mmCIF file of C-alpha atoms in Angstrom:
data_model
loop_
_atom_site.group_PDB
_atom_site.id
_atom_site.type_symbol
_atom_site.label_atom_id
_atom_site.label_comp_id
_atom_site.label_asym_id
_atom_site.label_seq_id
_atom_site.Cartn_x
_atom_site.Cartn_y
_atom_site.Cartn_z
ATOM 1 C CA MET A 162 47.397 51.488 -14.740
ATOM 2 C CA GLU A 163 45.928 54.126 -12.637
ATOM 3 C CA LYS A 164 48.696 56.199 -10.922
ATOM 4 C CA ILE A 165 46.921 57.994 -8.198
ATOM 5 C CA VAL A 166 47.742 56.964 -4.771
ATOM 6 C CA THR A 167 45.932 58.851 -1.894
ATOM 7 C CA ALA A 168 45.088 58.328 1.834
ATOM 8 C CA ARG A 169 42.052 60.051 3.543
ATOM 9 C CA PHE A 170 41.808 59.918 7.299
ATOM 10 C CA VAL A 171 38.313 60.382 9.012
ATOM 11 C CA ARG A 172 38.716 61.066 12.790
ATOM 12 C CA ASP A 173 35.752 59.578 15.033
ATOM 13 C CA ASP A 174 34.693 63.385 15.568
ATOM 14 C CA GLY A 175 33.931 63.895 11.988
ATOM 15 C CA LYS A 176 37.383 65.819 10.906
ATOM 16 C CA GLU A 177 39.159 64.797 8.064
ATOM 17 C CA PHE A 178 42.830 64.748 6.836
ATOM 18 C CA LEU A 179 43.813 64.130 3.309
ATOM 19 C CA ILE A 180 47.153 63.097 1.617
ATOM 20 C CA ASP A 181 46.906 63.591 -2.185
ATOM 21 C CA GLY A 182 49.821 65.538 -3.458
ATOM 22 C CA SER A 183 48.245 68.852 -3.132
ATOM 23 C CA GLY A 184 49.524 69.556 0.424
ATOM 24 C CA TRP A 185 50.952 66.392 1.717
ATOM 25 C CA GLY A 186 52.092 63.450 -0.654
ATOM 26 C CA ILE A 187 52.420 59.824 0.133
ATOM 27 C CA THR A 188 56.056 58.622 0.304
ATOM 28 C CA SER A 189 55.569 55.104 1.861
ATOM 29 C CA ILE A 190 52.968 52.591 2.711
ATOM 30 C CA ASN A 191 53.629 49.584 4.838
ATOM 31 C CA GLY A 192 51.084 46.879 6.073
ATOM 32 C CA ALA A 193 48.575 47.453 3.702
ATOM 33 C CA GLU A 194 48.869 44.470 1.369
ATOM 34 C CA ALA A 195 48.445 41.723 3.786
ATOM 35 C CA PRO A 196 47.741 41.285 7.599
ATOM 36 C CA ALA A 197 49.709 38.851 9.899
ATOM 37 C CA TYR A 198 49.054 35.475 10.196
ATOM 38 C CA GLU A 199 49.496 33.229 12.973
ATOM 39 C CA VAL A 200 49.692 29.342 12.981
ATOM 40 C CA PHE A 201 49.512 27.325 16.318
ATOM 41 C CA THR A 202 51.502 23.965 16.585
ATOM 42 C CA GLU A 203 52.475 21.278 18.745
ATOM 43 C CA ASP A 204 55.265 18.714 18.559
ATOM 44 C CA LYS A 205 53.972 15.033 17.582
ATOM 45 C CA ALA A 206 54.143 12.700 20.316
ATOM 46 C CA ALA A 207 55.866 10.254 18.022
ATOM 47 C CA GLY A 208 57.521 10.854 14.714
ATOM 48 C CA ASP A 209 58.793 13.877 12.958
ATOM 49 C CA GLY A 210 57.551 17.246 12.541
ATOM 50 C CA LYS A 211 54.429 18.964 14.365
ATOM 51 C CA ILE A 212 50.723 19.100 14.107
ATOM 52 C CA VAL A 213 48.943 22.267 13.119
ATOM 53 C CA THR A 214 46.408 22.794 15.738
ATOM 54 C CA GLY A 215 45.046 26.038 14.619
ATOM 55 C CA GLN A 216 45.503 29.359 12.435
ATOM 56 C CA ARG A 217 44.049 33.081 12.442
ATOM 57 C CA VAL A 218 44.419 36.288 10.818
ATOM 58 C CA SER A 219 46.078 38.708 13.331
ATOM 59 C CA SER A 220 45.415 42.363 13.804
ATOM 60 C CA ARG A 221 47.145 44.551 11.080
ATOM 61 C CA ASP A 222 49.963 47.351 11.447
ATOM 62 C CA LEU A 223 49.470 50.069 8.842
ATOM 63 C CA GLU A 224 52.049 52.753 8.484
ATOM 64 C CA ILE A 225 51.904 55.565 6.232
ATOM 65 C CA GLY A 226 54.412 58.062 5.422
ATOM 66 C CA ALA A 227 54.148 61.498 3.882
ATOM 67 C CA SER A 228 56.143 64.642 3.032
ATOM 68 C CA ILE A 229 54.943 68.112 2.036
ATOM 69 C CA SER A 230 55.225 68.991 -1.782
ATOM 70 C CA ARG A 231 55.458 73.029 -1.371
ATOM 71 C CA PRO A 232 57.718 73.692 1.576
ATOM 72 C CA LEU A 233 56.597 77.257 1.331
ATOM 73 C CA PHE A 234 53.573 76.077 3.311
ATOM 74 C CA ASN A 235 55.714 73.927 5.795
ATOM 75 C CA ASP A 236 54.213 75.792 8.994
ATOM 76 C CA ILE A 237 50.745 75.446 8.110
ATOM 77 C CA TYR A 238 50.615 71.845 6.740
ATOM 78 C CA ARG A 239 52.843 70.677 9.818
ATOM 79 C CA HIS A 240 50.382 72.435 12.296
ATOM 80 C CA ASP A 241 47.453 70.742 10.659
ATOM 81 C CA ALA A 242 48.933 67.520 10.996
ATOM 82 C CA LEU A 243 50.135 67.729 14.619
ATOM 83 C CA ALA A 244 46.540 68.849 15.704
ATOM 84 C CA PHE A 245 44.965 66.180 13.605
ATOM 85 C CA PHE A 246 46.756 62.935 14.480
ATOM 86 C CA SER A 247 45.739 62.187 18.283
ATOM 87 C CA PRO A 248 45.634 58.846 20.472
ATOM 88 C CA LYS A 249 42.449 60.106 21.994
ATOM 89 C CA TYR A 250 40.768 59.369 18.762
ATOM 90 C CA SER A 251 39.899 56.500 16.608
ATOM 91 C CA TYR A 252 40.254 56.655 12.792
ATOM 92 C CA ARG A 253 38.833 55.281 9.274
ATOM 93 C CA ILE A 254 41.599 55.128 6.815
ATOM 94 C CA TYR A 255 40.626 55.300 3.048
ATOM 95 C CA LEU A 256 43.526 54.258 0.778
ATOM 96 C CA THR A 257 43.425 54.532 -3.158
ATOM 97 C CA TYR A 258 46.275 52.395 -4.854
ATOM 98 C CA MET A 259 46.427 51.143 -8.411
ATOM 99 C CA GLY A 260 42.624 52.183 -8.938
ATOM 100 C CA ARG A 261 41.350 50.357 -5.990
ATOM 101 C CA SER A 262 39.648 52.248 -3.121
ATOM 102 C CA ARG A 263 39.144 50.453 0.283
ATOM 103 C CA TRP A 264 38.705 51.410 3.932
ATOM 104 C CA ILE A 265 39.866 50.244 7.550
ATOM 105 C CA ASN A 266 39.276 51.248 11.072
ATOM 106 C CA GLY A 267 42.529 51.975 13.209
ATOM 107 C CA ASN A 268 43.913 53.497 16.406
ATOM 108 C CA ILE A 269 47.063 55.438 16.416
ATOM 109 C CA ALA A 270 49.905 53.441 17.838
ATOM 110 C CA ALA A 271 52.756 55.877 16.893
ATOM 111 C CA PHE A 272 53.127 59.106 14.991
ATOM 112 C CA GLN A 273 56.284 61.154 14.238
ATOM 113 C CA CYS A 274 56.658 64.687 12.400
ATOM 114 C CA PRO A 275 60.234 65.165 12.977
ATOM 115 C CA ASN A 276 61.804 68.822 13.548
ATOM 116 C CA HIS A 277 64.027 69.050 10.355
ATOM 117 C CA ASN A 278 65.475 72.176 8.665
ATOM 118 C CA ILE A 279 62.518 74.365 8.497
ATOM 119 C CA TRP A 280 63.383 75.164 4.653
ATOM 120 C CA GLU A 281 63.223 71.462 3.866
ATOM 121 C CA PRO A 282 59.893 69.558 3.127
ATOM 122 C CA GLN A 283 58.432 68.364 6.330
ATOM 123 C CA GLU A 284 57.757 64.800 6.906
ATOM 124 C CA LEU A 285 55.365 62.628 8.827
ATOM 125 C CA THR A 286 54.706 58.844 9.657
ATOM 126 C CA VAL A 287 51.706 57.640 11.318
ATOM 127 C CA LEU A 288 51.426 53.996 12.340
ATOM 128 C CA PHE A 289 47.807 52.425 13.002
ATOM 129 C CA LEU A 290 46.711 49.276 14.978
ATOM 130 C CA CYS A 291 44.055 47.821 12.868
ATOM 131 C CA ALA A 292 42.176 45.332 15.406
ATOM 132 C CA ASP A 293 40.092 44.256 12.396
ATOM 133 C CA PRO A 294 42.653 43.375 9.747
ATOM 134 C CA TYR A 295 40.374 43.273 6.701
ATOM 135 C CA TRP A 296 39.867 46.228 4.388
ATOM 136 C CA ASN A 297 36.354 46.946 3.450
ATOM 137 C CA SER A 298 34.437 48.028 -0.068
ATOM 138 C CA LEU A 299 33.415 51.595 -0.127
ATOM 139 C CA ASP A 300 29.932 50.603 -1.044
ATOM 140 C CA ASP A 301 27.752 48.693 1.368
ATOM 141 C CA PHE A 302 25.739 46.966 -1.333
ATOM 142 C CA GLY A 303 22.282 47.616 -0.124
ATOM 143 C CA GLN A 304 19.616 45.612 -1.979
ATOM 144 C CA ASP A 305 15.854 45.022 -1.355
ATOM 145 C CA ILE A 306 15.149 41.408 -1.587
ATOM 146 C CA ALA A 307 11.543 41.904 -2.805
ATOM 147 C CA SER A 308 12.466 45.143 -4.926
ATOM 148 C CA GLU A 309 10.843 46.036 -8.197
ATOM 149 C CA THR A 310 12.912 45.730 -11.268
ATOM 150 C CA ALA A 311 12.316 48.273 -14.002
ATOM 151 C CA ARG A 312 11.530 46.652 -17.408
ATOM 152 C CA TRP A 313 10.091 49.667 -19.660
ATOM 153 C CA GLY A 314 12.443 50.325 -22.281
ATOM 154 C CA PHE A 315 13.007 51.575 -25.770
ATOM 155 C CA PRO A 316 11.745 51.011 -28.341
ATOM 156 C CA TYR A 317 8.337 51.328 -26.747
ATOM 157 C CA MET A 318 6.265 47.963 -27.350
ATOM 158 C CA ASP A 319 2.742 47.376 -26.666
ATOM 159 C CA ASN A 320 0.915 44.217 -26.351
ATOM 160 C CA PRO A 321 -2.714 44.214 -27.248
ATOM 161 C CA THR A 322 -3.687 41.542 -24.937
ATOM 162 C CA TYR A 323 -1.330 41.933 -22.009
ATOM 163 C CA GLY A 324 -0.558 45.643 -22.132
ATOM 164 C CA VAL A 325 2.970 47.208 -21.387
ATOM 165 C CA LEU A 326 5.413 45.402 -19.316
ATOM 166 C CA VAL A 327 6.625 48.278 -16.979
ATOM 167 C CA SER A 328 8.170 46.444 -14.171
ATOM 168 C CA THR A 329 8.435 43.122 -12.289
ATOM 169 C CA TYR A 330 8.505 42.080 -8.706
ATOM 170 C CA ASN A 331 10.704 39.503 -6.949
ATOM 171 C CA PHE A 332 7.777 37.332 -5.685
ATOM 172 C CA SER A 333 10.095 34.582 -4.437
ATOM 173 C CA ARG A 334 11.492 36.729 -1.914
ATOM 174 C CA LYS A 335 15.010 35.417 -2.634
ATOM 175 C CA VAL A 336 18.045 37.061 -4.064
ATOM 176 C CA VAL A 337 21.390 35.785 -5.037
ATOM 177 C CA PHE A 338 24.728 37.840 -4.387
ATOM 178 C CA ASP A 339 27.795 37.247 -5.981
ATOM 179 C CA TYR A 340 30.356 38.252 -3.405
ATOM 180 C CA ASP A 341 33.733 38.728 -4.796
ATOM 181 C CA GLY A 342 35.606 39.492 -1.465
ATOM 182 C CA ASP A 343 38.597 37.523 -0.209
ATOM 183 C CA VAL A 344 37.268 36.384 3.063
ATOM 184 C CA PRO A 345 33.664 35.673 4.305
ATOM 185 C CA GLY A 346 31.874 38.935 5.735
ATOM 186 C CA TYR A 347 28.656 39.493 7.783
ATOM 187 C CA PHE A 348 25.832 41.476 6.809
ATOM 188 C CA THR A 349 22.979 43.702 8.330
ATOM 189 C CA ALA A 350 19.133 42.752 7.496
ATOM 190 C CA GLU A 351 16.673 45.863 7.701
ATOM 191 C CA LEU A 352 13.200 44.400 7.936
ATOM 192 C CA THR A 353 10.425 47.170 7.491
ATOM 193 C CA ALA A 354 6.625 46.600 7.535
ATOM 194 C CA ASP A 355 4.071 47.983 5.390
ATOM 195 C CA ASP A 356 1.293 46.241 7.433
ATOM 196 C CA ALA A 357 1.108 43.388 10.000
ATOM 197 C CA VAL A 358 3.891 40.742 9.938
ATOM 198 C CA VAL A 359 4.137 37.963 12.137
ATOM 199 C CA ASN A 360 7.352 36.301 13.258
ATOM 200 C CA PRO A 361 9.666 37.384 10.387
ATOM 201 C CA LYS A 362 12.614 35.097 9.228
ATOM 202 C CA VAL A 363 15.704 35.677 7.454
ATOM 203 C CA ILE A 364 17.314 32.611 5.708
ATOM 204 C CA LYS A 365 20.720 31.592 4.335
ATOM 205 C CA ASP A 366 21.816 28.225 3.161
ATOM 206 C CA GLY A 367 19.016 26.446 5.464
ATOM 207 C CA VAL A 368 20.168 28.404 8.531
ATOM 208 C CA TYR A 369 18.153 31.430 9.743
ATOM 209 C CA ILE A 370 17.266 34.166 12.264
ATOM 210 C CA ARG A 371 13.588 33.957 13.375
ATOM 211 C CA ILE A 372 12.108 36.769 15.367
ATOM 212 C CA LEU A 373 8.901 35.714 17.586
ATOM 213 C CA ASP A 374 7.126 39.251 17.352
ATOM 214 C CA THR A 375 4.485 40.834 15.427
ATOM 215 C CA MET A 376 5.608 43.867 13.345
ATOM 216 C CA GLN A 377 2.967 46.652 12.624
ATOM 217 C CA LYS A 378 3.013 49.343 9.874
ATOM 218 C CA ASN A 379 6.414 51.328 9.736
ATOM 219 C CA ASP A 380 8.031 49.075 12.425
ATOM 220 C CA LYS A 381 11.604 48.527 11.570
ATOM 221 C CA ILE A 382 13.715 45.580 12.701
ATOM 222 C CA ILE A 383 17.459 45.675 12.321
ATOM 223 C CA ILE A 384 19.469 42.308 12.550
ATOM 224 C CA ASP A 385 23.334 42.681 12.960
ATOM 225 C CA PHE A 386 24.830 39.369 12.115
ATOM 226 C CA GLU A 387 28.206 40.293 13.097
ATOM 227 C CA HIS A 388 27.585 41.522 16.445
ATOM 228 C CA ALA A 389 24.491 39.365 16.963
ATOM 229 C CA ARG A 390 22.193 42.380 17.762
ATOM 230 C CA VAL A 391 18.460 42.694 17.067
ATOM 231 C CA THR A 392 16.473 45.803 17.544
ATOM 232 C CA LYS A 393 13.069 47.100 16.790
ATOM 233 C CA ASN A 394 12.434 50.733 16.323
ATOM 234 C CA GLY A 395 15.783 51.089 18.282
ATOM 235 C CA ALA A 396 14.867 48.963 21.378
ATOM 236 C CA ASN A 397 16.820 45.662 21.916
ATOM 237 C CA ILE A 398 14.626 42.647 21.341
ATOM 238 C CA LEU A 399 17.506 39.947 21.412
ATOM 239 C CA SER A 400 15.255 37.913 23.914
ATOM 240 C CA LYS A 401 12.557 37.524 21.062
ATOM 241 C CA ILE A 402 14.880 35.345 18.885
ATOM 242 C CA ASP A 403 13.733 31.800 18.098
ATOM 243 C CA ARG A 404 16.238 29.497 20.113
ATOM 244 C CA SER A 405 16.880 27.602 16.800
ATOM 245 C CA SER A 406 18.324 30.589 15.166
ATOM 246 C CA SER A 407 22.062 30.971 14.514
ATOM 247 C CA PHE A 408 24.082 33.948 14.208
ATOM 248 C CA THR A 409 27.438 32.688 13.639
ATOM 249 C CA LYS A 410 26.753 30.321 10.622
ATOM 250 C CA ILE A 411 25.072 33.235 8.545
ATOM 251 C CA GLN A 412 27.924 34.934 6.251
ATOM 252 C CA MET A 413 28.629 36.032 2.883
ATOM 253 C CA TYR A 414 31.112 33.635 1.332
ATOM 254 C CA PRO A 415 33.277 34.157 -1.805
ATOM 255 C CA GLY A 416 30.935 33.070 -4.510
ATOM 256 C CA MET A 417 27.228 32.905 -4.924
ATOM 257 C CA ASN A 418 25.150 33.549 -1.762
ATOM 258 C CA ARG A 419 21.410 32.806 -1.761
ATOM 259 C CA ILE A 420 19.307 34.643 0.872
ATOM 260 C CA SER A 421 15.435 34.675 1.459
ATOM 261 C CA TYR A 422 12.875 35.862 4.010
ATOM 262 C CA GLU A 423 9.520 34.605 4.921
ATOM 263 C CA ALA A 424 7.109 35.102 8.009
ATOM 264 C CA ASP A 425 4.220 33.136 9.496
ATOM 265 C CA SER A 426 1.865 35.618 8.030
ATOM 266 C CA GLY A 427 2.217 39.117 6.290
ATOM 267 C CA ASP A 428 5.301 38.288 4.538
ATOM 268 C CA ASN A 429 3.957 40.270 1.356
ATOM 269 C CA ASN A 430 4.015 43.185 3.675
ATOM 270 C CA LEU A 431 7.679 42.953 4.439
ATOM 271 C CA HIS A 432 10.677 44.654 2.824
ATOM 272 C CA VAL A 433 14.107 43.155 3.734
ATOM 273 C CA ILE A 434 17.276 45.417 2.728
ATOM 274 C CA LEU A 435 20.425 43.639 3.189
ATOM 275 C CA ARG A 436 23.830 45.615 3.697
ATOM 276 C CA TYR A 437 27.141 44.460 3.564
ATOM 277 C CA TYR A 438 30.672 45.395 2.989
ATOM 278 C CA LYS A 439 33.115 43.188 0.751
ATOM 279 C CA LYS A 440 36.153 42.256 3.045
ATOM 280 C CA TYR A 441 39.584 42.024 1.269
ATOM 281 C CA LEU A 442 42.922 40.876 2.426
ATOM 282 C CA GLY A 443 44.858 43.813 0.897
ATOM 283 C CA VAL A 444 44.822 46.842 -1.190
#
């Protein structure tokens, strides 16, 4: 079993703080294992018990405690911590535990670094409110649906009729993702044109986003399914979405997910890269 436990905090101004045992070492973790769940009920008009009217995953409180491993440097490490953890910033927290590394976004709800005996190891406790309760994979798993697959291997083989098989293309413009996250997650699609493409469409399980627009060479369209945003070369083009399109129904679900693309014309000039983070309930 992997015994390393570390936390890395990245502030929204780019500064970082590491708790890995070299200076500060983790002493406690609370709230990383599971978020809070809420179940809504109402009394039955007749009979015993209640009726469940709904349920949801609430925001998460994540608390991390640490102490200094070398009290000789109490003053330096304490000063760094006091300066870094500020309610004026937002944070991305990377946690490594039992061989798994995942991240979550949070805002400081409380911070303590008590004034103990100056010769004893200093301690800190930081509490984050994580509005999005799910942990994310480190990799965003970017993949081009029409990607070229290398096929030239060893030993070398040459067919006198067909030549050498060097690579193959995904001409079906469809890809299957094995999503092993705990809960559904959204993805982002990056569409790039090598030449003219008319009305591109991204499809999943019969549901799609279709853009009523013509792309020219080097144009890039980004579709953010989570936040219902569509941009072309950085400009908002949400108004060009086909009315029969749907953002809310297109997600990655645990298991196999089949995603494809097409266009009214020029789909062979189109590259579609999908990016998504796998979502987890805990670390």
